[in-house]
mmCIF file of C-alpha atoms in Angstrom:
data_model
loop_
_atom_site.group_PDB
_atom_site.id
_atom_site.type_symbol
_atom_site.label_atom_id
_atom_site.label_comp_id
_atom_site.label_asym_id
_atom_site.label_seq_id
_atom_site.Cartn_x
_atom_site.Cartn_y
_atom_site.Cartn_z
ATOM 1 C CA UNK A 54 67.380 215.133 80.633
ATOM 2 C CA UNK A 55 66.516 213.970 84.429
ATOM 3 C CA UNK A 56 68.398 215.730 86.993
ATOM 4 C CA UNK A 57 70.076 213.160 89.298
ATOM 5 C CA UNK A 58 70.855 214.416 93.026
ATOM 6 C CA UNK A 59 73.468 211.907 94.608
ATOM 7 C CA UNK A 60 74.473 211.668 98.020
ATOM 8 C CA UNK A 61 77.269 209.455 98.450
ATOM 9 C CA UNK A 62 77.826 208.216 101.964
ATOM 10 C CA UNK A 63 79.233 205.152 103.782
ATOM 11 C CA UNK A 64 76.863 201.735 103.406
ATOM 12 C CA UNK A 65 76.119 201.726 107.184
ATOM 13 C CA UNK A 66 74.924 205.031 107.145
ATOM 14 C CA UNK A 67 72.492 204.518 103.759
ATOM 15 C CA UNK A 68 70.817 201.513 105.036
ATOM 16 C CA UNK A 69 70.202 203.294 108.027
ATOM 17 C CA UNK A 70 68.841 206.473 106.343
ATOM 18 C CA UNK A 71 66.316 203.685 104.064
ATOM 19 C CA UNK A 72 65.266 202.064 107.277
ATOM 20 C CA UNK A 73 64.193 205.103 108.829
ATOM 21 C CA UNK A 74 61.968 205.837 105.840
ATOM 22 C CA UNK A 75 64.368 209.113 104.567
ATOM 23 C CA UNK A 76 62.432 209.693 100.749
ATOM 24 C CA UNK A 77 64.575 208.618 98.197
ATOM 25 C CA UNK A 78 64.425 207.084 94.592
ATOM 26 C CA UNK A 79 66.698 204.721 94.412
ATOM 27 C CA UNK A 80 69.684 203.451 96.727
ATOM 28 C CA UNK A 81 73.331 201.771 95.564
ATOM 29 C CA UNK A 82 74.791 199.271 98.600
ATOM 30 C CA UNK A 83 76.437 195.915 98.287
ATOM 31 C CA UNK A 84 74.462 193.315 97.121
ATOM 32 C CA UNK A 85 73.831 191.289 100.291
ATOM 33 C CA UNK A 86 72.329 194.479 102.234
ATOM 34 C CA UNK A 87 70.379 195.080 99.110
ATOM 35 C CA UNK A 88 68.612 191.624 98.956
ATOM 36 C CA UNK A 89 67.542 192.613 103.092
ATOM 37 C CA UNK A 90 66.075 195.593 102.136
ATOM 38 C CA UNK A 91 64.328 194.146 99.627
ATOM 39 C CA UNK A 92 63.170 191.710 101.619
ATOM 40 C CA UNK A 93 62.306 193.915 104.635
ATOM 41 C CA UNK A 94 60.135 195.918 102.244
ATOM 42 C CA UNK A 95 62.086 199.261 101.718
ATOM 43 C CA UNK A 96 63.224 198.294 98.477
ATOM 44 C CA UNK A 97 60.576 197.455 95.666
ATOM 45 C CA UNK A 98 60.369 193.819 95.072
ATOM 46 C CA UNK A 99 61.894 192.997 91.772
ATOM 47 C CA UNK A 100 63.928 196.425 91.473
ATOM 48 C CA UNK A 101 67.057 195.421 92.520
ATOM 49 C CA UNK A 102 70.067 194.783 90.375
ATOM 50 C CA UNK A 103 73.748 194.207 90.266
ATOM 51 C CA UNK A 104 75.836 196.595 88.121
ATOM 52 C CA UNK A 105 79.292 196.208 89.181
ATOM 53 C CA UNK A 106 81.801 194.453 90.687
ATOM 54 C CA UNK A 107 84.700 195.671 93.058
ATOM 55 C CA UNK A 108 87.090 193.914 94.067
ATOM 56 C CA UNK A 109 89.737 194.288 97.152
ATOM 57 C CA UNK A 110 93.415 195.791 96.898
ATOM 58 C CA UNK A 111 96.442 196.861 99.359
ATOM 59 C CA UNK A 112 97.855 200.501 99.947
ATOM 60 C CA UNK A 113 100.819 202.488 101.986
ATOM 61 C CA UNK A 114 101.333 205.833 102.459
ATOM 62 C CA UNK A 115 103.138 207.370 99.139
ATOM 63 C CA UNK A 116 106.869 207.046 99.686
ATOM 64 C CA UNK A 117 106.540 204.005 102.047
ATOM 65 C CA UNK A 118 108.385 200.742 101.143
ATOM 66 C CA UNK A 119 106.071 198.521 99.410
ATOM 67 C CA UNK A 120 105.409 194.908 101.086
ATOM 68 C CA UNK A 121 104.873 191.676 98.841
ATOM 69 C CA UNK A 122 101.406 190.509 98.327
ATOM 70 C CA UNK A 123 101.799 188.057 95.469
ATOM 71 C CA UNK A 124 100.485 185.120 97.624
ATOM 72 C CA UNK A 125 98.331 184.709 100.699
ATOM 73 C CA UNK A 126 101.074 183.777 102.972
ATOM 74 C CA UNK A 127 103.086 186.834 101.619
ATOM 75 C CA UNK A 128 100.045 189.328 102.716
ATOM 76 C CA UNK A 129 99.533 187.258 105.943
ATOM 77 C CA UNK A 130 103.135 187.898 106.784
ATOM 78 C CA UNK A 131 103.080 191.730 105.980
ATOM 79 C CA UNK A 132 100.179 191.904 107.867
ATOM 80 C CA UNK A 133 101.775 189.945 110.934
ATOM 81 C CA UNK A 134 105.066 191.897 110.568
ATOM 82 C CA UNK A 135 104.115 194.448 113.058
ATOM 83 C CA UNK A 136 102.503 197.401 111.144
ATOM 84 C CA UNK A 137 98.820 199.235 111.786
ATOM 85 C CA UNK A 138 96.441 197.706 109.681
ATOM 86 C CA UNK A 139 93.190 200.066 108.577
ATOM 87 C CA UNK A 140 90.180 198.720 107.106
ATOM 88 C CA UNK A 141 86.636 199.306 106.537
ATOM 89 C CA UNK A 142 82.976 199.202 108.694
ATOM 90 C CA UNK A 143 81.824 197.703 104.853
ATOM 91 C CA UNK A 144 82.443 194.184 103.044
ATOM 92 C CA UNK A 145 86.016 194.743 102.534
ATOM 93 C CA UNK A 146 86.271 195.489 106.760
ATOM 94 C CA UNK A 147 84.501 191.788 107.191
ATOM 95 C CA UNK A 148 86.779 190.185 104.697
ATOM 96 C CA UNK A 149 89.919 191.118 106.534
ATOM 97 C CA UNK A 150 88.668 190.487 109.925
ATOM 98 C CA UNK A 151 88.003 186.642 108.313
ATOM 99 C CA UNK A 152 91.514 186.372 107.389
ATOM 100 C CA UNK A 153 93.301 188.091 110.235
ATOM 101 C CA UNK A 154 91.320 185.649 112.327
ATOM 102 C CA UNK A 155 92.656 182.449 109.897
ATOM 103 C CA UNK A 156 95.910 183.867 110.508
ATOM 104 C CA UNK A 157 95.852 184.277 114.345
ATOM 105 C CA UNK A 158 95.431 188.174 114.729
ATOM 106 C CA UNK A 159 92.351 188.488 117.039
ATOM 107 C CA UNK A 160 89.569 191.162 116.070
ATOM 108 C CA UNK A 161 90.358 193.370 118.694
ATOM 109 C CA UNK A 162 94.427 193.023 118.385
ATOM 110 C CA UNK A 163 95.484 197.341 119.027
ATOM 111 C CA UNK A 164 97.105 196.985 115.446
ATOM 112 C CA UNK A 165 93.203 196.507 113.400
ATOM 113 C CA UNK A 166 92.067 200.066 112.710
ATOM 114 C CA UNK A 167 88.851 200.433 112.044
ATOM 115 C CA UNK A 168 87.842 203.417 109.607
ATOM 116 C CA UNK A 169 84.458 205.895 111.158
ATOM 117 C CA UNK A 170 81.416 205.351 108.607
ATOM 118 C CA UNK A 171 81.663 207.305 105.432
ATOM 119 C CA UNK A 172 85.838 207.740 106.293
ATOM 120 C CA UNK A 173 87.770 206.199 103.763
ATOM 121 C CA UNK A 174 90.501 203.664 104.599
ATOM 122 C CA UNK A 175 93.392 205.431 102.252
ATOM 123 C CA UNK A 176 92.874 208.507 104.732
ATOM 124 C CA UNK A 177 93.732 206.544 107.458
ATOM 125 C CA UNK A 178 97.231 205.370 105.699
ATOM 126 C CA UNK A 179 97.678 208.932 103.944
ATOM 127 C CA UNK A 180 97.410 210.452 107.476
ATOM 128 C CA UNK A 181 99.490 208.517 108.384
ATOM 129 C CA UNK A 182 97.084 206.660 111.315
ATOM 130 C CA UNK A 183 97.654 203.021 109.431
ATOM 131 C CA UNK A 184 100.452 201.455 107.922
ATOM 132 C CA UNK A 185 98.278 198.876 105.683
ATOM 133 C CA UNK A 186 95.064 199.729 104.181
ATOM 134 C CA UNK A 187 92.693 197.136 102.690
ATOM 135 C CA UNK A 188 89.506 198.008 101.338
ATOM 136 C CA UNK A 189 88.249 198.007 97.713
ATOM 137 C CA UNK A 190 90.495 199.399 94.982
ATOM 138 C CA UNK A 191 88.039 202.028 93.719
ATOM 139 C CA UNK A 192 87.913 203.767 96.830
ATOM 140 C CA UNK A 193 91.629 204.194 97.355
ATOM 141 C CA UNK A 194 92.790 204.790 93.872
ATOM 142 C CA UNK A 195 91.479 208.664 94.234
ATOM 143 C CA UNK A 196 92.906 209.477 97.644
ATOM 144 C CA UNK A 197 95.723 211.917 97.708
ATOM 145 C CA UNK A 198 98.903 210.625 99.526
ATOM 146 C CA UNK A 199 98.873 206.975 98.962
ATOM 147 C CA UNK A 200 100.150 204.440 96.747
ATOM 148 C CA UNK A 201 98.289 201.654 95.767
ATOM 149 C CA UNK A 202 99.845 198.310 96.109
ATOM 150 C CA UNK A 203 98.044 196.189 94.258
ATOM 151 C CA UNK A 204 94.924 193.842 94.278
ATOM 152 C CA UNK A 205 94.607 191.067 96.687
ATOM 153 C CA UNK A 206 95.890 187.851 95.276
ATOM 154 C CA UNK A 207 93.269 185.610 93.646
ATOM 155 C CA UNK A 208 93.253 182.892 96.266
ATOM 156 C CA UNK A 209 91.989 185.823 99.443
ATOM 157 C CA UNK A 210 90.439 188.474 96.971
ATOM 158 C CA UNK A 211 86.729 189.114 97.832
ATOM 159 C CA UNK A 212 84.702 190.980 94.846
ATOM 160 C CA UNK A 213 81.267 193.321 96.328
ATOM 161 C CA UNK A 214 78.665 193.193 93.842
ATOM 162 C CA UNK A 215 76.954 196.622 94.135
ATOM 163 C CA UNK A 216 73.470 196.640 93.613
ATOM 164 C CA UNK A 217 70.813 199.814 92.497
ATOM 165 C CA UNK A 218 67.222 199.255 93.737
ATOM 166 C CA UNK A 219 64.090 201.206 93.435
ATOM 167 C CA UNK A 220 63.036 203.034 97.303
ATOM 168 C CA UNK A 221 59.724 201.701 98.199
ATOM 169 C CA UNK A 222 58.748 205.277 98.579
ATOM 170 C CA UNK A 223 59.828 206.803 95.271
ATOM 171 C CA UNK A 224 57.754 208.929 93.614
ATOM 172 C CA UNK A 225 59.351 208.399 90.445
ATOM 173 C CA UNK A 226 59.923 204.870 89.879
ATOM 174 C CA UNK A 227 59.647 204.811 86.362
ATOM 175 C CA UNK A 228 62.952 207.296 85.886
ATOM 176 C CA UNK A 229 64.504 205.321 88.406
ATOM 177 C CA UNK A 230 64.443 201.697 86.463
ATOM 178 C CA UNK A 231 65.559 203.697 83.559
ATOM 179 C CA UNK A 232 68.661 204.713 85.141
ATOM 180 C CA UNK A 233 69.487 201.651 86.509
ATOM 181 C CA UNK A 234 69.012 200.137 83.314
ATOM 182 C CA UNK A 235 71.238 202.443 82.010
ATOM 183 C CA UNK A 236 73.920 201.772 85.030
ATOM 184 C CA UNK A 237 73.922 198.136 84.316
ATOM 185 C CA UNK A 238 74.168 198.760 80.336
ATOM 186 C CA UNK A 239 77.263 198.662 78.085
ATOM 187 C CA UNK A 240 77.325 202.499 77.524
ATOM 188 C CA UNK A 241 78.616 202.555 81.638
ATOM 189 C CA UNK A 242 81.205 200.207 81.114
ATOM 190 C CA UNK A 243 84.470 202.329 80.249
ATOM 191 C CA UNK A 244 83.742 204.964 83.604
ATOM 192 C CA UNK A 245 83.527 201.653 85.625
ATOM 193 C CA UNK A 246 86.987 200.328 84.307
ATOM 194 C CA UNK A 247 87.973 203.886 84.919
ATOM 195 C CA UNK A 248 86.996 203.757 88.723
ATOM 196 C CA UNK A 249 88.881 200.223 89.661
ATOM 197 C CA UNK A 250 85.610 198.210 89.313
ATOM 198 C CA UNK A 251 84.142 195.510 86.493
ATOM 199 C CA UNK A 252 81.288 195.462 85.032
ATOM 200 C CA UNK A 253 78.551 193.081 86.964
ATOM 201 C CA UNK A 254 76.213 192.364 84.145
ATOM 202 C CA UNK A 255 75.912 188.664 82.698
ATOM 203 C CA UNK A 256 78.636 187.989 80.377
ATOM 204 C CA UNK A 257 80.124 190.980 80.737
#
């Protein structure tokens, strides 16, 4: 019976908004920028926890031939094969900068497209301003226009843990555990399946 007010936004721009001491409850980022606002004191200690995982996948524009990314070396060669390549300011963006540098293509090669914060990657191949788009499957498999590939093979996928924490300034902290209890429980695990992620929780 709590009324929830989300504002969804890209992770840049949320730890940014935290830092500068904007009042919120509670805040959702990837694990790893969770654990430094915990530790930098705008998260309370002890709040924070992982509720599900997301893991990376390919897309093209709908209609556009469909490369082969059963195998690292079969991504590495679509990648090299000459087309725009659009990723992410967030985990997913680092991941592919990591391998694009393993397989020779420098971070500032004119064919890495770099997404604003808070645009996502599928608009850049649905608008046709990228060729490939890698970021993680649950935020492409909602954009209009594109075609999802599939997921990045096993040996090159990278999974984000997202994380919920209580805001060192909430007002309500005791409403915000409960609903990130409730985020990490069983009862969310079908609308995560149903949004391209996993479930985080131990076991699960």
């Amino acid at each position: 019976g709590i009324a929830v007010d989300i504002r969804s936004m890209g992770g840049v721009d949320a730890a940014g908004l935290i830092r500068a001491g904007e009042a919120v409850d509670m805040v959702v980022l990837a694990s790893n920028v969770m654990a430094q606002l915990e530790a930098e004191g705008y998260v309370r200690p002890g709040s924070v926890q992982g509720f599900t995982r997301s893991g990376m996948a390919i897309a093209v524009r709908a209609g556009a031939a469909q490369p082969d990314i059963r195998s690292e070396d079969a991504v590495r060669r679509a990648v090299l094969a000459g087309p725009r390549v659009g990723y992410s300011t967030g985990p997913s963006g680092d991941h592919l900068l990591s391998l694009c540098a393993r397989w020779g293509m420098p971070a500032d090669s004119e064919r890495l497209v770099k997404a604003p914060p808070g645009v996502p990657v599928g608009k850049l191949v649905a608008d046709g301003d990228a060729d490939l788009g890698f970021q993680q499957l649950s935020e492409l498999i909602h954009v209009q226009g594109l075609q999802v590939v599939g997921p990045l093979p096993p040996e090159i996928q990278a999974v984000t843990i997202f994380s919920a924490g209580v805001c060192a300034r909430s007002e309500r902290p005791a409403e915000t555990e409960a609903l990130i209890a409730f985020l990490a429980s069983p009862e969310a695990d079908a609308i995560k399946r149903e949004q391209g992620m996993e479930p985080a929780r131990a076991g699960a």
